[in-house]
Each structure stands twice: as structure tokens, then as C-alpha cells.
PDB file of C-alpha atoms in Angstrom:
ATOM      1  CA  GLY A  95       0.001   0.019   0.012  1.00 93.00           C
ATOM      2  CA  ILE A  96       2.821   2.436   0.832  1.00 95.00           C
ATOM      3  CA  ALA A  97       4.636   1.596  -2.420  1.00 97.00           C
ATOM      4  CA  THR A  98       1.411   2.363  -4.350  1.00 97.00           C
ATOM      5  CA  TRP A  99       1.119   5.809  -2.814  1.00 97.00           C
ATOM      6  CA  VAL A 100       4.826   6.547  -3.345  1.00 97.00           C
ATOM      7  CA  ALA A 101       4.580   5.527  -7.032  1.00 97.00           C
ATOM      8  CA  ALA A 102       1.427   7.651  -7.440  1.00 97.00           C
ATOM      9  CA  SER A 103       3.171  10.675  -5.910  1.00 97.00           C
ATOM     10  CA  TYR A 104       6.071  10.405  -8.239  1.00 96.00           C
ATOM     11  CA  SER A 105       3.767   9.827 -11.216  1.00 96.00           C
ATOM     12  CA  ALA A 106       1.712  12.873 -10.398  1.00 96.00           C
ATOM     13  CA  LEU A 107       4.884  14.945 -10.192  1.00 95.00           C
ATOM     14  CA  GLN A 108       6.122  13.485 -13.456  1.00 95.00           C
ATOM     15  CA  LEU A 109       2.874  14.342 -15.170  1.00 95.00           C
ATOM     16  CA  VAL A 110       2.894  17.924 -13.888  1.00 95.00           C
ATOM     17  CA  LEU A 111       6.544  18.433 -14.960  1.00 94.00           C
ATOM     18  CA  HIS A 112       5.788  16.930 -18.382  1.00 94.00           C
ATOM     19  CA  LEU A 113       2.839  19.226 -18.973  1.00 92.00           C
ATOM     20  CA  ALA A 114       5.029  22.145 -17.838  1.00 93.00           C
ATOM     21  CA  GLY A 115       7.795  21.089 -20.239  1.00 91.00           C
ATOM     22  CA  ALA A 116      10.219  20.464 -17.337  1.00 91.00           C
ATOM     23  CA  ALA A 117      10.335  16.666 -17.169  1.00 87.00           C
ATOM     24  CA  SER A 118      14.131  16.764 -17.536  1.00 87.00           C
ATOM     25  CA  LEU A 119      14.354  17.943 -13.895  1.00 90.00           C
ATOM     26  CA  LEU A 120      13.716  14.341 -12.857  1.00 90.00           C
ATOM     27  CA  SER A 121      17.153  13.372 -14.167  1.00 87.00           C
ATOM     28  CA  ALA A 122      18.488  14.819 -10.910  1.00 87.00           C
ATOM     29  CA  VAL A 123      17.108  11.714  -9.174  1.00 87.00           C
ATOM     30  CA  GLN A 124      18.027   9.394 -12.096  1.00 87.00           C
ATOM     31  CA  GLY A 125      14.497   9.640 -13.354  1.00 90.00           C
ATOM     32  CA  THR A 126      13.532   9.121 -17.015  1.00 89.00           C
ATOM     33  CA  THR A 127      10.266   9.949 -18.818  1.00 91.00           C
ATOM     34  CA  GLN A 128       8.660   7.596 -21.327  1.00 90.00           C
ATOM     35  CA  LEU A 129       5.913   9.055 -23.459  1.00 91.00           C
ATOM     36  CA  GLY A 130       2.789   7.374 -24.888  1.00 86.00           C
ATOM     37  CA  ALA A 131      -0.124   8.520 -27.018  1.00 82.00           C
ATOM     38  CA  ALA A 132      -2.869   6.128 -25.918  1.00 83.00           C
ATOM     39  CA  TYR A 133      -5.071   9.063 -24.988  1.00 82.00           C
ATOM     40  CA  GLY A 134      -4.550  10.772 -28.331  1.00 80.00           C
ATOM     41  CA  VAL A 135      -1.927  13.191 -26.999  1.00 84.00           C
ATOM     42  CA  SER A 136       1.695  12.750 -25.928  1.00 87.00           C
ATOM     43  CA  MET A 137       1.716  12.023 -22.211  1.00 91.00           C
ATOM     44  CA  SER A 138       4.182  10.631 -19.724  1.00 93.00           C
ATOM     45  CA  ARG A 139       3.407   7.075 -18.594  1.00 93.00           C
ATOM     46  CA  ASN A 140       6.176   5.323 -16.652  1.00 94.00           C
ATOM     47  CA  GLY A 141       6.307   7.011 -13.231  1.00 93.00           C
ATOM     48  CA  PRO A 142       9.272   5.853 -11.171  1.00 95.00           C
ATOM     49  CA  PHE A 143       9.844   2.810 -13.419  1.00 93.00           C
ATOM     50  CA  LEU A 144      11.874   2.566 -16.595  1.00 87.00           C
ATOM     51  CA  GLU A 145       8.876   1.506 -18.698  1.00 87.00           C
ATOM     52  CA  GLY A 146       5.145   2.140 -18.667  1.00 91.00           C
ATOM     53  CA  ASN A 147       4.679  -1.604 -18.934  1.00 88.00           C
ATOM     54  CA  TYR A 148       6.576  -2.075 -15.684  1.00 90.00           C
ATOM     55  CA  LEU A 149       4.428   0.506 -13.930  1.00 95.00           C
ATOM     56  CA  GLY A 150       1.321  -1.175 -15.306  1.00 94.00           C
ATOM     57  CA  PHE A 151       2.440  -4.592 -14.034  1.00 92.00           C
ATOM     58  CA  PHE A 152       3.020  -3.112 -10.597  1.00 95.00           C
ATOM     59  CA  ALA A 153      -0.260  -1.218 -10.588  1.00 96.00           C
ATOM     60  CA  GLY A 154      -2.221  -4.264 -11.617  1.00 93.00           C
ATOM     61  CA  VAL A 155      -0.940  -6.324  -8.755  1.00 93.00           C
ATOM     62  CA  ALA A 156      -1.345  -3.357  -6.375  1.00 96.00           C
ATOM     63  CA  LEU A 157      -4.989  -2.909  -7.432  1.00 93.00           C
ATOM     64  CA  LEU A 158      -5.878  -6.559  -6.915  1.00 90.00           C
ATOM     65  CA  LEU A 159      -4.156  -6.556  -3.459  1.00 93.00           C
ATOM     66  CA  ALA A 160      -5.863  -3.302  -2.485  1.00 93.00           C
ATOM     67  CA  LEU A 161      -9.252  -4.715  -3.426  1.00 88.00           C
ATOM     68  CA  ARG A 162      -8.509  -7.868  -1.391  1.00 87.00           C
ATOM     69  CA  ARG A 163      -7.607  -5.696   1.593  1.00 91.00           C
ATOM     70  CA  ARG A 164     -10.674  -3.499   1.001  1.00 89.00           C
ATOM     71  CA  ALA A 165      -8.351  -0.434   0.947  1.00 93.00           C
ATOM     72  CA  ARG A 166     -10.608   1.659  -1.185  1.00 91.00           C
ATOM     73  CA  MET A 167      -8.476   4.783  -1.546  1.00 95.00           C
ATOM     74  CA  THR A 168      -5.396   2.708  -2.298  1.00 96.00           C
ATOM     75  CA  ALA A 169      -7.389   0.839  -4.936  1.00 93.00           C
ATOM     76  CA  VAL A 170      -8.410   4.137  -6.543  1.00 93.00           C
ATOM     77  CA  VAL A 171      -4.781   5.259  -6.546  1.00 96.00           C
ATOM     78  CA  ALA A 172      -3.662   1.922  -8.066  1.00 96.00           C
ATOM     79  CA  ALA A 173      -6.330   2.295 -10.731  1.00 93.00           C
ATOM     80  CA  PHE A 174      -4.983   5.767 -11.562  1.00 94.00           C
ATOM     81  CA  LEU A 175      -1.507   4.233 -11.987  1.00 96.00           C
ATOM     82  CA  LEU A 176      -2.906   1.505 -14.181  1.00 94.00           C
ATOM     83  CA  LEU A 177      -4.560   3.992 -16.510  1.00 92.00           C
ATOM     84  CA  TYR A 178      -1.546   6.338 -16.338  1.00 95.00           C
ATOM     85  CA  SER A 179       0.800   3.520 -17.495  1.00 94.00           C
ATOM     86  CA  GLN A 180      -1.170   3.107 -20.755  1.00 90.00           C
ATOM     87  CA  SER A 181      -0.132  -0.547 -20.563  1.00 89.00           C
ATOM     88  CA  THR A 182      -2.361  -2.857 -22.635  1.00 85.00           C
ATOM     89  CA  VAL A 183      -1.045  -6.086 -21.113  1.00 83.00           C
ATOM     90  CA  ALA A 184      -1.558  -4.755 -17.572  1.00 89.00           C
ATOM     91  CA  LEU A 185      -5.187  -3.945 -18.283  1.00 87.00           C
ATOM     92  CA  VAL A 186      -5.695  -7.441 -19.760  1.00 86.00           C
ATOM     93  CA  GLY A 187      -4.014  -8.948 -16.722  1.00 87.00           C
ATOM     94  CA  VAL A 188      -6.335  -7.108 -14.281  1.00 89.00           C
ATOM     95  CA  ALA A 189      -9.378  -8.090 -16.325  1.00 86.00           C
ATOM     96  CA  ALA A 190      -8.260 -11.737 -16.323  1.00 88.00           C
ATOM     97  CA  GLY A 191      -7.577 -11.543 -12.557  1.00 86.00           C
ATOM     98  CA  LEU A 192     -11.074 -10.166 -11.802  1.00 83.00           C
ATOM     99  CA  LEU A 193     -12.627 -12.803 -13.997  1.00 84.00           C
ATOM    100  CA  LEU A 194     -10.615 -15.546 -12.319  1.00 86.00           C
ATOM    101  CA  VAL A 195     -11.706 -14.338  -8.836  1.00 82.00           C
ATOM    102  CA  SER A 196     -15.360 -14.280  -9.987  1.00 81.00           C
ATOM    103  CA  LEU A 197     -15.068 -17.872 -11.204  1.00 84.00           C
ATOM    104  CA  LEU A 198     -13.109 -19.267  -8.295  1.00 84.00           C
ATOM    105  CA  ARG A 199     -15.071 -17.437  -5.511  1.00 80.00           C
ATOM    106  CA  PRO A 200     -18.521 -16.960  -6.981  1.00 78.00           C
ATOM    107  CA  SER A 201     -20.731 -14.824  -4.812  1.00 80.00           C
ATOM    108  CA  GLY A 202     -23.329 -12.102  -5.278  1.00 78.00           C
ATOM    109  CA  LYS A 203     -21.074  -9.516  -3.637  1.00 77.00           C
ATOM    110  CA  ILE A 204     -18.099 -10.239  -5.923  1.00 74.00           C
ATOM    111  CA  ALA A 205     -20.356 -10.363  -8.995  1.00 76.00           C
ATOM    112  CA  GLY A 206     -21.920  -7.064  -7.986  1.00 78.00           C
ATOM    113  CA  ALA A 207     -18.560  -5.420  -7.445  1.00 75.00           C
ATOM    114  CA  VAL A 208     -17.237  -6.622 -10.865  1.00 75.00           C
ATOM    115  CA  SER A 209     -20.487  -5.550 -12.524  1.00 80.00           C
ATOM    116  CA  ALA A 210     -20.232  -2.131 -10.977  1.00 79.00           C
ATOM    117  CA  ILE A 211     -16.638  -1.703 -12.177  1.00 75.00           C
ATOM    118  CA  LEU A 212     -17.692  -2.722 -15.717  1.00 78.00           C
ATOM    119  CA  LEU A 213     -20.670  -0.309 -15.721  1.00 84.00           C
ATOM    120  CA  VAL A 214     -18.618   2.591 -14.468  1.00 81.00           C
ATOM    121  CA  GLY A 215     -15.950   1.863 -17.050  1.00 77.00           C
ATOM    122  CA  LEU A 216     -18.491   1.575 -19.861  1.00 81.00           C
ATOM    123  CA  ALA A 217     -20.082   4.836 -18.872  1.00 84.00           C
ATOM    124  CA  ALA A 218     -16.763   6.596 -18.643  1.00 78.00           C
ATOM    125  CA  VAL A 219     -15.706   5.352 -22.094  1.00 76.00           C
ATOM    126  CA  THR A 220     -19.078   6.371 -23.579  1.00 79.00           C
ATOM    127  CA  PHE A 221     -19.265   9.904 -22.191  1.00 77.00           C
ATOM    128  CA  VAL A 222     -15.632  10.963 -21.806  1.00 75.00           C
ATOM    129  CA  PRO A 223     -14.068  11.498 -25.297  1.00 78.00           C
ATOM    130  CA  VAL A 224     -10.451  11.082 -24.157  1.00 77.00           C
ATOM    131  CA  LEU A 225     -11.342   7.745 -22.514  1.00 74.00           C
ATOM    132  CA  SER A 226     -13.122   6.659 -25.659  1.00 77.00           C
ATOM    133  CA  VAL A 227      -9.936   7.252 -27.639  1.00 76.00           C
ATOM    134  CA  PHE A 228      -7.979   5.330 -24.955  1.00 77.00           C
ATOM    135  CA  ALA A 229     -10.344   2.346 -25.145  1.00 77.00           C
ATOM    136  CA  THR A 230     -10.327   2.287 -28.970  1.00 74.00           C
ATOM    137  CA  ARG A 231      -6.566   2.308 -29.132  1.00 76.00           C
ATOM    138  CA  GLN A 232      -6.183  -0.410 -26.493  1.00 77.00           C
ATOM    139  CA  LEU A 233      -8.723  -2.639 -28.241  1.00 73.00           C
ATOM    140  CA  GLY A 234      -7.017  -1.866 -31.499  1.00 71.00           C
ATOM    141  CA  LYS A 235      -3.714  -3.127 -30.154  1.00 71.00           C
ATOM    142  CA  LEU A 236      -5.439  -6.380 -29.309  1.00 72.00           C
ATOM    143  CA  GLY A 237      -6.924  -6.632 -32.781  1.00 69.00           C
ATOM    144  CA  LEU A 238     -10.470  -6.511 -31.386  1.00 68.00           C
ATOM    145  CA  VAL A 239     -11.492  -3.354 -33.284  1.00 69.00           C
ATOM    146  CA  SER A 240     -10.422  -1.756 -36.508  1.00 67.00           C
ATOM    147  CA  SER A 241     -10.736   1.868 -37.503  1.00 61.00           C
ATOM    148  CA  PRO A 242      -9.084   4.163 -40.068  1.00 59.00           C
ATOM    149  CA  GLU A 243      -8.363   6.500 -37.141  1.00 57.00           C
ATOM    150  CA  LEU A 244      -6.025   3.937 -35.533  1.00 61.00           C
ATOM    151  CA  GLY A 245      -3.521   4.296 -38.364  1.00 61.00           C
ATOM    152  CA  ALA A 246      -0.432   2.199 -39.163  1.00 61.00           C
ATOM    153  CA  SER A 247       1.001   2.696 -35.661  1.00 60.00           C
ATOM    154  CA  ILE A 248      -1.511   0.283 -34.162  1.00 64.00           C
ATOM    155  CA  GLU A 249      -0.763  -2.353 -36.723  1.00 67.00           C
ATOM    156  CA  TYR A 250       2.973  -1.921 -36.028  1.00 70.00           C
ATOM    157  CA  SER A 251       2.299  -2.157 -32.311  1.00 71.00           C
ATOM    158  CA  MET A 252       0.523  -5.432 -32.736  1.00 73.00           C
ATOM    159  CA  GLN A 253       3.289  -6.903 -34.858  1.00 78.00           C
ATOM    160  CA  ASN A 254       5.955  -5.629 -32.501  1.00 78.00           C
ATOM    161  CA  ARG A 255       4.237  -7.014 -29.429  1.00 79.00           C
ATOM    162  CA  THR A 256       3.751 -10.396 -31.092  1.00 83.00           C
ATOM    163  CA  GLU A 257       7.472 -10.559 -31.993  1.00 86.00           C
ATOM    164  CA  THR A 258       8.740  -9.373 -28.585  1.00 87.00           C
ATOM    165  CA  THR A 259       6.406 -11.684 -26.653  1.00 87.00           C
ATOM    166  CA  GLN A 260       7.526 -14.623 -28.798  1.00 90.00           C
ATOM    167  CA  ARG A 261      11.170 -13.778 -28.051  1.00 90.00           C
ATOM    168  CA  GLY A 262      10.292 -13.902 -24.315  1.00 92.00           C
ATOM    169  CA  ILE A 263       8.650 -17.282 -24.722  1.00 93.00           C
ATOM    170  CA  ASP A 264      11.683 -18.595 -26.632  1.00 93.00           C
ATOM    171  CA  MET A 265      14.005 -17.223 -23.937  1.00 93.00           C
ATOM    172  CA  SER A 266      11.975 -18.915 -21.224  1.00 94.00           C
ATOM    173  CA  ALA A 267      12.057 -22.184 -23.120  1.00 94.00           C
ATOM    174  CA  SER A 268      15.871 -21.961 -23.315  1.00 94.00           C
ATOM    175  CA  PHE A 269      16.235 -21.144 -19.580  1.00 95.00           C
ATOM    176  CA  PRO A 270      13.204 -22.875 -18.064  1.00 94.00           C
ATOM    177  CA  VAL A 271      14.474 -23.496 -14.537  1.00 94.00           C
ATOM    178  CA  LEU A 272      16.377 -20.451 -13.307  1.00 94.00           C
ATOM    179  CA  GLY A 273      15.673 -18.002 -16.113  1.00 95.00           C
ATOM    180  CA  VAL A 274      18.242 -15.492 -17.352  1.00 95.00           C
ATOM    181  CA  GLY A 275      18.332 -13.686 -14.025  1.00 95.00           C
ATOM    182  CA  PRO A 276      16.340 -10.753 -12.578  1.00 94.00           C
ATOM    183  CA  GLY A 277      16.938  -7.647 -14.706  1.00 89.00           C
ATOM    184  CA  ARG A 278      18.914  -9.548 -17.361  1.00 92.00           C
ATOM    185  CA  TYR A 279      16.179  -9.715 -19.978  1.00 92.00           C
ATOM    186  CA  GLY A 280      17.417  -6.664 -21.847  1.00 88.00           C
ATOM    187  CA  TYR A 281      20.882  -8.216 -22.281  1.00 90.00           C
ATOM    188  CA  TRP A 282      19.637 -11.582 -23.551  1.00 91.00           C
ATOM    189  CA  ASP A 283      17.033 -10.078 -25.814  1.00 89.00           C
ATOM    190  CA  GLN A 284      19.648  -9.406 -28.509  1.00 84.00           C
ATOM    191  CA  PHE A 285      20.414 -13.099 -28.812  1.00 88.00           C
ATOM    192  CA  PHE A 286      16.794 -14.000 -29.560  1.00 86.00           C
ATOM    193  CA  SER A 287      16.093 -11.124 -31.926  1.00 77.00           C
ATOM    194  CA  LEU A 288      16.101 -11.873 -35.662  1.00 68.00           C
ATOM    195  CA  SER A 289      17.622  -8.496 -36.239  1.00 55.00           C
ATOM    196  CA  GLY A 290      20.354  -9.108 -33.694  1.00 51.00           C
ATOM    197  CA  GLY A 291      19.182  -6.267 -31.412  1.00 49.00           C
ATOM    198  CA  ALA A 292      16.361  -5.259 -29.153  1.00 46.00           C
ATOM    199  CA  ALA A 293      13.298  -3.911 -30.840  1.00 44.00           C
ATOM    200  CA  GLY A 294      13.505  -0.133 -30.794  1.00 49.00           C
ATOM    201  CA  GLY A 295      16.418  -0.475 -28.286  1.00 59.00           C
ATOM    202  CA  ARG A 296      13.962  -1.138 -25.427  1.00 71.00           C
ATOM    203  CA  GLY A 297      14.914  -4.698 -24.632  1.00 81.00           C
ATOM    204  CA  ILE A 298      11.573  -5.719 -23.058  1.00 83.00           C
ATOM    205  CA  ALA A 299       8.991  -8.413 -23.804  1.00 85.00           C
ATOM    206  CA  ASN A 300       6.065  -5.929 -23.962  1.00 82.00           C
ATOM    207  CA  ASN A 301       4.435  -8.489 -21.665  1.00 83.00           C
ATOM    208  CA  ALA A 302       5.568  -8.211 -18.060  1.00 82.00           C
ATOM    209  CA  TYR A 303       4.267 -11.658 -17.194  1.00 85.00           C
ATOM    210  CA  ILE A 304       6.309 -13.345 -19.927  1.00 91.00           C
ATOM    211  CA  GLN A 305       9.298 -11.228 -19.019  1.00 92.00           C
ATOM    212  CA  VAL A 306       9.180 -12.296 -15.351  1.00 93.00           C
ATOM    213  CA  LEU A 307       8.874 -15.919 -16.456  1.00 94.00           C
ATOM    214  CA  ALA A 308      11.991 -15.527 -18.688  1.00 95.00           C
ATOM    215  CA  GLU A 309      13.948 -13.807 -15.926  1.00 96.00           C
ATOM    216  CA  ILE A 310      13.269 -16.061 -12.937  1.00 95.00           C
ATOM    217  CA  GLY A 311      12.159 -19.344 -14.489  1.00 94.00           C
ATOM    218  CA  ALA A 312       9.011 -21.455 -14.361  1.00 90.00           C
ATOM    219  CA  PRO A 313       9.368 -22.685 -10.762  1.00 90.00           C
TER     220      PRO A 313
END
């Protein structure tokens, strides 16, 4: 819970500095700013992490834990981090987690809570234009919707994510027991890339779950 509030504080500061054109000030604390356009405008997305995907992975876990602890304000903050990260795979992970909980622990209370979340989300996407853009782009990345407005960048994103995720799966298959080591994914990525280098120089799987599997192994 403390980590969630710390990450949110940094993310809020990062967003303010980005909007003010002063994001470079974060370099004083070894901070870096990654930008994304999932909301239709260029916006910071990674908070205190190197990548927005990493922030999203953290936020997804934090949200599920906060809901379990019934820490409502922390859950709201974690949800903010999840949306701020613009991470597609993190959103899918949270959706899968909520669905799994509903199936494993069926109850009227849980079903009501999940339904309420879905209704609020649907209403927000319907009546808030910027969230509508966000939803369309995220669904476009998953290949669930198609629209001329999405452009070639979404198609490239789908192709890139497919390739990087496959590299993560191949890496995990080559090092199934101990993995390549925590934080070592970026180094090993070059050996599994057809081009001999990390895609876009990022050295990530674009799927935090696959990346964790490749780094620490199946056990």
C-alpha cells in the first residue's frame, strides 16, 4: 500500500513536470520519462519505473491486493497508476484476474462489485471522449476493433508485441528452470532477436508476465 502511494506521488509529479515542459528535472534523481499517445496526445506514462509496462504490471498487482484488503483509496490510486501507465497487457491482466476471482469465488457480492466496475468503465468510455480514444486504441492493439483513425502505428504495435512476446517465450524455453536472471532480460534479448538487437532499443518483452517468467524461470 505504501509503495502504491509513493509511485502515485512520483507519477503525479512526473505528469505535472511533463505538462510544464520540465520533465528533464527528474534526471536529478536518475528519473527518466517515457511518453505514450494512448489518449490521443503525448503524455508521460512510466512514473518511477523505466517503462510504462513495468508501472502497469506493478499497478495491476497493487490494485488486486488493495481490493482484497478493501483499501478503497489505495485501490483508486492503483487504478490511476494502471490508466496512467497506458499498458495494454496490464489492463488485460487485471481483467483476467477479476474474471478468475469471480469464477473461483462466486458470490453475489463479488459479482456485484465486478459488474459495478464494468458499468462505471463503460459509462466513462461512452461519455468521456479522451477515454473513448484510450479504449479504442487499447482494443485496436489487441486486434479487437479496426478503424481508419487507428492508423499504421497500431498495426505496427500489434506486430511488435507479437514478436517481442515470442522472443520472451523462446528465452523462457531456453532457460526454463532459473531463467536468465532478474533484470537480465534486456541483455539476452539481442540473442533472440532476428535483427540481432532489441526492438527499438527497449529490450523488453512488452508483456511483463512473460518477461518475469523468462527472468526467474518457471518454478
